[in-house]
């Protein structure tokens, strides 16, 4: 019969936020149990579309450091949290009594619900094994279609092009990366991709995948057909709230676990962090936002851990994001989840090094920095201070 035990701090989800929280708690000498349902110990996901896919990084090199003296259960799902009794039930039926718990269950890929979606050769990217299986499959392929113009689709297209494949990116938007960075920056990214031979198809909606057992083409709703030996789908993620919902935690407007600025959920002693966490962000005037970036998940894990130890701190770190398109361009961004009504470009897009400042009635909401133009720290400071700037303040 399954037994029961007690831990000071239970972390559900052994991903980025969970690992960062576990490390922070351990560093303070606290007792932690980190439970994750994946096969692997916590690892960095960004290499999945970059070095691991290209074969220049190994699986082991993606693993998190600093977890050696932390008790970790892999291949183990937490099935339920009784937040009143503070008891978690594992899939083994073992019960864990906890003092405080962190829900760091991340996100799941959004599946494209088109005809032919079950054909062989259609890939989604979330876990290490996905990169390995895409890499194996792509070895035999000539033509790859990446569905989705966000960073997953663009990064995968760049990596696969660098591996000698003929890639097409197809997306609903007019320009790649437009949703995050606007049409002007998006146009620059389109030119970059095209200059390396990637075909970019904007305003294209996938209607079906066709083929025999294996995919042979992607059909668009305007009748176009894009030949494909392999397809990569990157059309967003959904917060993984299965456990949270079952445990009665309040959910928010973006579908995540609703938290206050200290990352406390609606249940006493239960916190959330990372892709699943929708928090009242002081940097966004208290608006609830949910952000899907690695550094953000790590920083939130740390804040939640400190609060599990009683710090009572608000999460105020400016979200940071990075992306690489093969070795063609690197981009970094601070801010996030915000709207803007003005864009100010600093530097020279023609030379490939520039920044775009996103202002909302003059207030700096985000800064995109391409190829280390050098505006990131200034941008972060302006966002932290709630600064209102004009074009001359920015470009000097
Ligand atoms: C392919 C790819 C490339 C990326 N590239 C970048 C990048 O370049 N830059 C960037 O900033 N961000 C990038 N990201 C985003 C970044 O990796 C995520 O924002 C980050 O991993 C979120 O961390 P998390 O801890 O919230 O979730 P995850 O890292 O997804 O961890 C959640 C874990 O919880 C587990 N889990 C869920 N439910 C349970 C349960 N009930 N019991 C036990 N375990 C459970 C899941 O299996 C998972 O392992 C990328 C993401 C992907 C998928």
Coordinates of C-alpha atoms and ligand atoms in Angstrom, one line a residue:
X1 CA 0.0 0.0 0.0
X2 CA 1.2 3.5 -0.8
X3 CA 2.6 5.4 2.2
X4 CA 2.7 9.0 3.2
X5 CA 5.4 11.4 4.3
X6 CA 5.9 15.1 5.0
X7 CA 8.1 17.7 3.3
X8 CA 8.6 21.4 4.1
X9 CA 8.3 22.5 0.5
X10 CA 6.8 20.6 -2.5
X11 CA 7.5 21.7 -6.0
X12 CA 5.2 20.3 -8.8
X13 CA 6.8 20.4 -12.2
X14 CA 10.6 19.8 -12.7
X15 CA 11.1 22.4 -15.4
X16 CA 12.7 25.8 -15.4
X17 CA 10.7 27.5 -12.7
X18 CA 10.6 24.4 -10.5
X19 CA 14.4 23.9 -10.8
X20 CA 15.1 27.5 -10.0
X21 CA 12.7 27.4 -7.0
X22 CA 14.3 24.2 -5.7
X23 CA 17.8 25.6 -6.0
X24 CA 16.8 28.8 -4.1
X25 CA 15.1 26.8 -1.3
X26 CA 18.0 24.5 -0.9
X27 CA 20.5 27.3 -0.8
X28 CA 18.6 28.6 2.3
X29 CA 18.9 25.1 3.8
X30 CA 15.2 24.2 3.4
X31 CA 13.9 20.7 2.7
X32 CA 12.5 20.4 -0.8
X33 CA 10.9 17.7 -2.9
X34 CA 10.9 18.3 -6.7
X35 CA 8.4 16.2 -8.6
X36 CA 8.3 16.1 -12.4
X37 CA 6.5 13.8 -14.9
X38 CA 9.3 13.9 -17.5
X39 CA 11.9 11.3 -18.0
X40 CA 14.8 13.7 -17.8
X41 CA 15.9 15.9 -14.9
X42 CA 15.2 19.6 -15.4
X43 CA 16.7 21.0 -18.6
X44 CA 16.8 24.2 -20.7
X45 CA 14.3 24.1 -23.5
X46 CA 15.8 26.9 -25.8
X47 CA 18.4 24.4 -27.3
X48 CA 15.4 22.3 -28.6
X49 CA 15.0 24.7 -31.6
X50 CA 18.7 25.7 -31.7
X51 CA 21.9 23.8 -30.8
X52 CA 20.2 20.4 -30.0
X53 CA 18.3 20.4 -33.2
X54 CA 21.4 21.4 -35.2
X55 CA 23.3 18.6 -33.4
X56 CA 25.9 21.0 -31.9
X57 CA 24.7 20.5 -28.3
X58 CA 24.1 17.3 -26.4
X59 CA 21.1 16.3 -24.4
X60 CA 23.3 16.4 -21.2
X61 CA 24.5 19.9 -21.9
X62 CA 20.9 21.1 -21.5
X63 CA 20.5 19.9 -18.0
X64 CA 20.3 22.4 -15.1
X65 CA 23.3 22.8 -12.8
X66 CA 23.1 23.0 -9.0
X67 CA 20.5 20.4 -8.3
X68 CA 22.8 17.7 -6.9
X69 CA 21.6 17.7 -3.3
X70 CA 17.9 18.1 -4.2
X71 CA 15.5 15.2 -3.9
X72 CA 14.0 14.8 -7.4
X73 CA 11.3 12.4 -8.5
X74 CA 11.2 12.1 -12.3
X75 CA 8.5 10.2 -14.3
X76 CA 6.1 11.1 -11.5
X77 CA 2.9 13.1 -11.9
X78 CA 1.2 14.9 -9.0
X79 CA -2.4 13.9 -9.5
X80 CA -4.1 16.1 -6.9
X81 CA -3.5 18.7 -4.3
X82 CA -5.9 18.9 -1.3
X83 CA -5.1 22.5 -0.5
X84 CA -7.1 22.5 2.7
X85 CA -5.3 19.5 4.2
X86 CA -2.0 20.5 2.4
X87 CA -1.6 17.0 1.0
X88 CA -0.5 16.0 -2.5
X89 CA -1.2 12.7 -4.1
X90 CA 1.3 11.2 -6.5
X91 CA 0.4 8.8 -9.3
X92 CA 1.9 6.0 -7.2
X93 CA -0.9 7.0 -4.7
X94 CA 1.7 8.1 -2.2
X95 CA 0.6 11.1 -0.2
X96 CA 2.9 14.0 0.5
X97 CA 2.0 16.4 3.3
X98 CA 3.6 19.8 2.5
X99 CA 4.1 23.0 4.4
X100 CA 4.1 25.1 1.1
X101 CA 3.7 24.0 -2.5
X102 CA 4.7 25.5 -5.8
X103 CA 2.7 24.8 -9.0
X104 CA 5.2 25.1 -11.8
X105 CA 3.5 22.9 -14.4
X106 CA 4.5 24.9 -17.4
X107 CA 2.6 24.7 -20.7
X108 CA 1.6 22.3 -23.4
X109 CA 1.8 22.8 -27.1
X110 CA -1.3 23.9 -28.9
X111 CA -2.2 21.3 -31.5
X112 CA -3.3 22.3 -34.9
X113 CA -6.7 20.8 -35.5
X114 CA -6.5 20.5 -39.3
X115 CA -7.4 17.6 -41.5
X116 CA -4.4 15.2 -41.8
X117 CA -2.9 16.4 -38.5
X118 CA -2.2 12.8 -37.5
X119 CA 0.1 12.0 -40.5
X120 CA 3.7 10.9 -39.9
X121 CA 6.3 13.6 -40.3
X122 CA 4.4 16.3 -38.4
X123 CA 6.4 17.5 -35.4
X124 CA 5.8 19.7 -32.3
X125 CA 8.6 21.0 -30.2
X126 CA 8.4 21.1 -26.4
X127 CA 10.6 18.3 -24.9
X128 CA 14.1 17.1 -25.6
X129 CA 12.9 14.0 -27.4
X130 CA 11.0 16.1 -29.8
X131 CA 14.2 17.8 -31.0
X132 CA 15.9 14.4 -31.4
X133 CA 13.0 12.9 -33.4
X134 CA 12.7 16.0 -35.7
X135 CA 16.5 15.9 -36.3
X136 CA 16.4 12.2 -37.2
X137 CA 13.4 12.7 -39.5
X138 CA 14.8 15.8 -41.1
X139 CA 18.0 14.0 -42.1
X140 CA 16.0 12.2 -44.9
X141 CA 14.0 15.3 -45.8
X142 CA 14.6 17.9 -48.4
X143 CA 11.6 20.3 -47.9
X144 CA 10.4 21.4 -44.5
X145 CA 7.4 23.6 -43.8
X146 CA 7.3 25.4 -40.4
X147 CA 3.8 26.4 -39.5
X148 CA 3.7 29.5 -37.2
X149 CA 5.6 32.8 -37.4
X150 CA 6.6 33.1 -33.8
X151 CA 10.1 32.3 -32.4
X152 CA 9.6 28.5 -32.5
X153 CA 8.7 28.4 -36.2
X154 CA 11.4 31.0 -37.1
X155 CA 14.1 29.4 -35.0
X156 CA 13.4 25.9 -36.3
X157 CA 13.4 27.2 -39.9
X158 CA 16.7 28.9 -39.4
X159 CA 18.3 25.8 -37.8
X160 CA 17.0 23.4 -40.4
X161 CA 18.1 25.8 -43.2
X162 CA 21.6 25.9 -41.6
X163 CA 21.4 22.0 -41.9
X164 CA 20.9 22.3 -45.6
X165 CA 17.1 21.9 -45.8
X166 CA 14.8 24.0 -47.9
X167 CA 12.4 25.7 -45.5
X168 CA 9.2 27.6 -45.8
X169 CA 7.6 29.5 -42.9
X170 CA 3.8 29.9 -43.1
X171 CA 1.8 32.0 -40.7
X172 CA -1.4 33.9 -40.2
X173 CA 0.3 37.2 -39.7
X174 CA 1.9 39.2 -42.5
X175 CA 5.4 39.2 -41.1
X176 CA 7.4 36.8 -38.9
X177 CA 7.7 37.6 -35.2
X178 CA 5.2 40.4 -35.8
X179 CA 3.0 39.6 -32.8
X180 CA 5.7 40.2 -30.3
X181 CA 7.7 42.9 -32.0
X182 CA 5.4 44.7 -34.5
X183 CA 5.3 44.7 -38.3
X184 CA 8.4 46.9 -38.8
X185 CA 10.8 44.6 -36.9
X186 CA 8.9 41.6 -38.5
X187 CA 9.7 42.9 -41.9
X188 CA 13.3 43.0 -41.0
X189 CA 13.2 39.4 -39.8
X190 CA 11.4 38.4 -43.0
X191 CA 14.3 40.0 -45.1
X192 CA 16.8 38.2 -42.9
X193 CA 15.1 34.8 -43.3
X194 CA 14.7 35.3 -47.1
X195 CA 18.3 36.4 -47.5
X196 CA 19.3 32.9 -46.2
X197 CA 16.9 31.1 -48.6
X198 CA 13.9 30.7 -46.3
X199 CA 10.6 31.1 -48.1
X200 CA 8.2 33.3 -46.0
X201 CA 4.5 33.0 -46.6
X202 CA 2.5 35.6 -44.7
X203 CA -1.3 35.6 -44.2
X204 CA -1.5 31.9 -44.9
X205 CA -3.9 29.7 -43.0
X206 CA -3.4 25.9 -42.9
X207 CA -6.4 24.0 -44.0
X208 CA -5.0 20.5 -44.2
X209 CA -2.0 18.3 -44.4
X210 CA -2.0 15.8 -47.3
X211 CA -0.1 12.7 -48.1
X212 CA -0.3 8.9 -47.7
X213 CA 0.9 7.7 -44.3
X214 CA 3.4 10.5 -44.3
X215 CA 2.9 14.2 -44.9
X216 CA 3.6 15.3 -48.4
X217 CA 2.1 18.8 -48.5
X218 CA 0.6 21.6 -46.5
X219 CA -2.6 23.0 -48.0
X220 CA -3.6 26.6 -47.4
X221 CA -7.1 27.9 -47.4
X222 CA -6.4 30.0 -50.4
X223 CA -5.7 26.9 -52.5
X224 CA -1.9 27.1 -52.3
X225 CA -0.1 23.8 -51.6
X226 CA 3.4 23.8 -50.0
X227 CA 5.3 20.6 -50.6
X228 CA 6.8 19.1 -47.4
X229 CA 8.7 16.0 -46.4
X230 CA 8.6 17.2 -42.8
X231 CA 6.4 19.8 -41.0
X232 CA 7.2 21.6 -37.8
X233 CA 4.2 23.2 -36.0
X234 CA 4.8 26.0 -33.6
X235 CA 1.4 27.7 -33.0
X236 CA 1.6 28.6 -29.4
X237 CA 1.1 26.9 -26.0
X238 CA -1.6 26.5 -23.5
X239 CA -0.8 26.8 -19.8
X240 CA -0.9 23.3 -18.2
X241 CA -3.6 23.8 -15.6
X242 CA -4.9 20.3 -15.3
X243 CA -3.7 19.9 -11.7
X244 CA -4.5 23.4 -10.8
X245 CA -8.1 23.1 -12.0
X246 CA -8.6 19.7 -10.4
X247 CA -7.3 21.2 -7.1
X248 CA -9.7 24.1 -7.2
X249 CA -7.1 26.9 -7.8
X250 CA -8.6 30.0 -9.3
X251 CA -7.7 30.5 -13.0
X252 CA -7.3 33.8 -14.8
X253 CA -8.3 35.4 -18.1
X254 CA -5.3 34.1 -20.0
X255 CA -6.1 30.6 -18.7
X256 CA -3.2 30.5 -16.3
X257 CA -3.2 30.1 -12.5
X258 CA -4.3 33.4 -11.1
X259 CA -1.8 34.8 -8.6
X260 CA -1.2 38.1 -6.8
X261 CA 2.0 40.1 -7.1
X262 CA 3.7 37.7 -4.6
X263 CA 2.9 34.8 -6.8
X264 CA 0.4 33.4 -4.2
X265 CA -2.5 31.4 -5.7
X266 CA -6.0 31.4 -4.3
X267 CA -5.1 28.6 -1.9
X268 CA -3.2 29.3 1.2
X269 CA 0.4 28.1 1.1
X270 CA 0.3 27.4 -2.7
X271 CA 2.3 29.5 -5.1
X272 CA 2.7 29.4 -8.9
X273 CA 5.6 30.4 -11.3
X274 CA 6.6 30.2 -14.9
X275 CA 4.5 29.6 -18.0
X276 CA 1.5 28.6 -16.0
X277 CA 1.5 31.7 -13.7
X278 CA -0.8 34.6 -14.4
X279 CA 0.3 37.2 -11.9
X280 CA -0.7 40.8 -10.9
X281 CA 2.4 42.4 -12.3
X282 CA 3.5 45.7 -10.6
X283 CA 5.4 46.6 -13.7
X284 CA 2.2 46.4 -15.7
X285 CA 0.2 48.6 -13.3
X286 CA -1.1 45.5 -11.5
X287 CA -2.6 44.0 -14.6
X288 CA -2.6 40.2 -14.7
X289 CA -0.1 38.9 -17.3
X290 CA 1.3 35.5 -18.1
X291 CA 4.7 35.3 -19.8
X292 CA 6.3 32.4 -21.6
X293 CA 10.1 33.0 -21.4
X294 CA 12.8 31.0 -19.9
X295 CA 14.5 33.7 -17.8
X296 CA 11.1 34.9 -16.6
X297 CA 10.3 31.4 -15.4
X298 CA 13.6 31.1 -13.6
X299 CA 13.2 34.5 -11.9
X300 CA 9.6 33.7 -10.9
X301 CA 10.7 30.4 -9.4
X302 CA 13.2 32.3 -7.3
X303 CA 10.7 34.9 -6.1
X304 CA 8.2 32.1 -5.3
X305 CA 10.8 30.2 -3.3
X306 CA 11.7 33.2 -1.3
X307 CA 8.0 33.8 -0.5
X308 CA 7.6 30.2 0.5
X309 CA 10.2 31.0 3.1
X310 CA 8.2 34.0 4.2
X311 CA 9.8 36.9 2.4
X312 CA 6.5 38.5 1.2
X313 CA 8.2 40.0 -1.9
X314 CA 6.4 41.2 -5.0
X315 CA 7.7 39.8 -8.3
X316 CA 9.2 43.0 -10.0
X317 CA 11.8 41.6 -12.3
X318 CA 11.5 43.0 -15.9
X319 CA 10.8 40.0 -18.1
X320 CA 13.7 39.1 -20.4
X321 CA 13.6 37.0 -23.6
X322 CA 16.3 36.0 -26.1
X323 CA 16.2 34.1 -29.4
X324 CA 18.7 33.1 -32.0
X325 CA 18.0 32.6 -35.7
X326 CA 20.9 30.1 -36.4
X327 CA 24.0 32.3 -36.4
X328 CA 22.3 34.8 -38.6
X329 CA 20.9 37.0 -35.8
X330 CA 20.4 37.1 -32.1
X331 CA 17.7 39.1 -30.5
X332 CA 17.0 40.1 -26.9
X333 CA 13.9 41.7 -25.5
X334 CA 12.9 43.3 -22.2
X335 CA 9.4 44.1 -21.2
X336 CA 6.4 41.9 -22.3
X337 CA 2.8 41.4 -22.3
X338 CA 2.3 45.1 -23.1
X339 CA 0.6 47.1 -25.8
X340 CA 2.2 50.1 -27.5
X341 CA 1.2 53.0 -29.7
X342 CA 4.7 54.2 -30.9
X343 CA 7.9 52.5 -32.1
X344 CA 11.2 54.2 -32.0
X345 CA 14.1 52.6 -33.9
X346 CA 17.6 53.3 -32.7
X347 CA 20.6 52.3 -34.7
X348 CA 20.6 51.0 -38.3
X349 CA 18.5 48.1 -39.4
X350 CA 20.5 48.2 -42.7
X351 CA 23.7 47.4 -40.8
X352 CA 21.8 44.7 -38.8
X353 CA 22.4 46.2 -35.3
X354 CA 19.5 48.2 -33.9
X355 CA 16.9 48.4 -31.2
X356 CA 13.2 49.1 -31.3
X357 CA 11.6 50.9 -28.3
X358 CA 7.9 50.3 -27.8
X359 CA 6.1 53.2 -26.1
X360 CA 2.6 53.5 -24.8
X361 CA 1.7 57.2 -24.6
X362 CA 5.4 57.9 -24.1
X363 CA 5.9 55.2 -21.4
X364 CA 8.6 52.6 -22.3
X365 CA 6.9 49.2 -22.3
X366 CA 9.5 47.1 -24.1
X367 CA 12.8 47.2 -26.0
X368 CA 14.0 44.8 -28.6
X369 CA 17.7 44.7 -29.2
X370 CA 19.0 43.0 -32.3
X371 CA 22.6 41.8 -32.6
X372 CA 23.7 43.4 -29.3
X373 CA 23.0 47.0 -30.3
X374 CA 23.5 47.8 -26.6
X375 CA 20.2 49.3 -25.5
X376 CA 19.0 46.5 -23.3
X377 CA 20.2 47.8 -19.9
X378 CA 18.9 51.3 -20.6
X379 CA 15.6 49.9 -21.7
X380 CA 15.3 47.7 -18.6
X381 CA 16.0 50.7 -16.4
X382 CA 13.4 52.8 -18.2
X383 CA 10.8 50.1 -17.8
X384 CA 11.6 49.6 -14.1
X385 CA 11.3 53.3 -13.5
X386 CA 8.1 53.7 -15.5
X387 CA 10.0 56.3 -17.6
X388 CA 8.3 58.4 -20.3
X389 CA 10.7 59.1 -23.1
X390 CA 10.5 60.8 -26.5
X391 CA 12.3 60.0 -29.7
X392 CA 15.2 62.5 -29.0
X393 CA 15.7 61.0 -25.5
X394 CA 16.1 57.6 -27.1
X395 CA 18.1 58.2 -30.3
X396 CA 20.1 61.1 -28.7
Ligands
LIG1 C1 11.3 24.6 -28.1 C2 11.4 25.7 -27.2 C3 12.3 26.8 -27.3 C4 12.3 27.8 -26.4 N1 13.2 28.8 -26.6 C5 13.2 29.9 -25.8 C6 14.2 31.0 -26.0 O1 15.0 30.9 -26.9 N2 14.1 32.0 -25.1 C7 13.2 32.0 -24.0 O2 13.3 33.0 -23.3 N3 12.3 31.1 -23.9 C8 12.3 30.0 -24.7 N4 11.4 29.0 -24.5 C9 10.4 29.1 -23.4 C10 10.9 28.6 -22.1 O3 11.5 27.3 -22.3 C11 9.7 28.4 -21.2 O4 9.1 29.6 -21.0 C12 10.1 27.7 -19.9 O5 10.5 26.4 -20.1 C13 8.9 27.7 -18.9 O6 9.3 27.1 -17.7 P1 8.3 26.4 -16.8 O7 9.0 25.9 -15.6 O8 7.1 27.3 -16.5 O9 7.7 25.2 -17.6 P2 8.4 23.9 -18.2 O10 9.8 24.1 -18.4 O11 7.6 23.4 -19.3 O12 8.2 22.9 -17.0 C14 7.0 22.4 -16.5 C15 7.2 20.9 -16.1 O13 6.1 20.5 -15.3 C16 5.8 19.2 -15.6 N5 4.4 18.9 -15.1 C17 3.3 19.4 -15.5 N6 2.2 18.9 -14.8 C18 2.8 18.1 -13.9 C19 2.2 17.3 -12.8 N7 0.9 17.3 -12.5 N8 3.1 16.5 -12.1 C20 4.4 16.5 -12.3 N9 5.0 17.3 -13.3 C21 4.2 18.0 -14.1 C22 5.9 19.2 -17.1 O14 6.0 17.9 -17.6 C23 7.2 20.0 -17.3 O15 8.3 19.2 -17.3 C24 11.4 27.9 -25.4 C25 10.4 26.9 -25.2 C26 10.4 25.8 -26.1 C27 9.4 24.7 -25.9

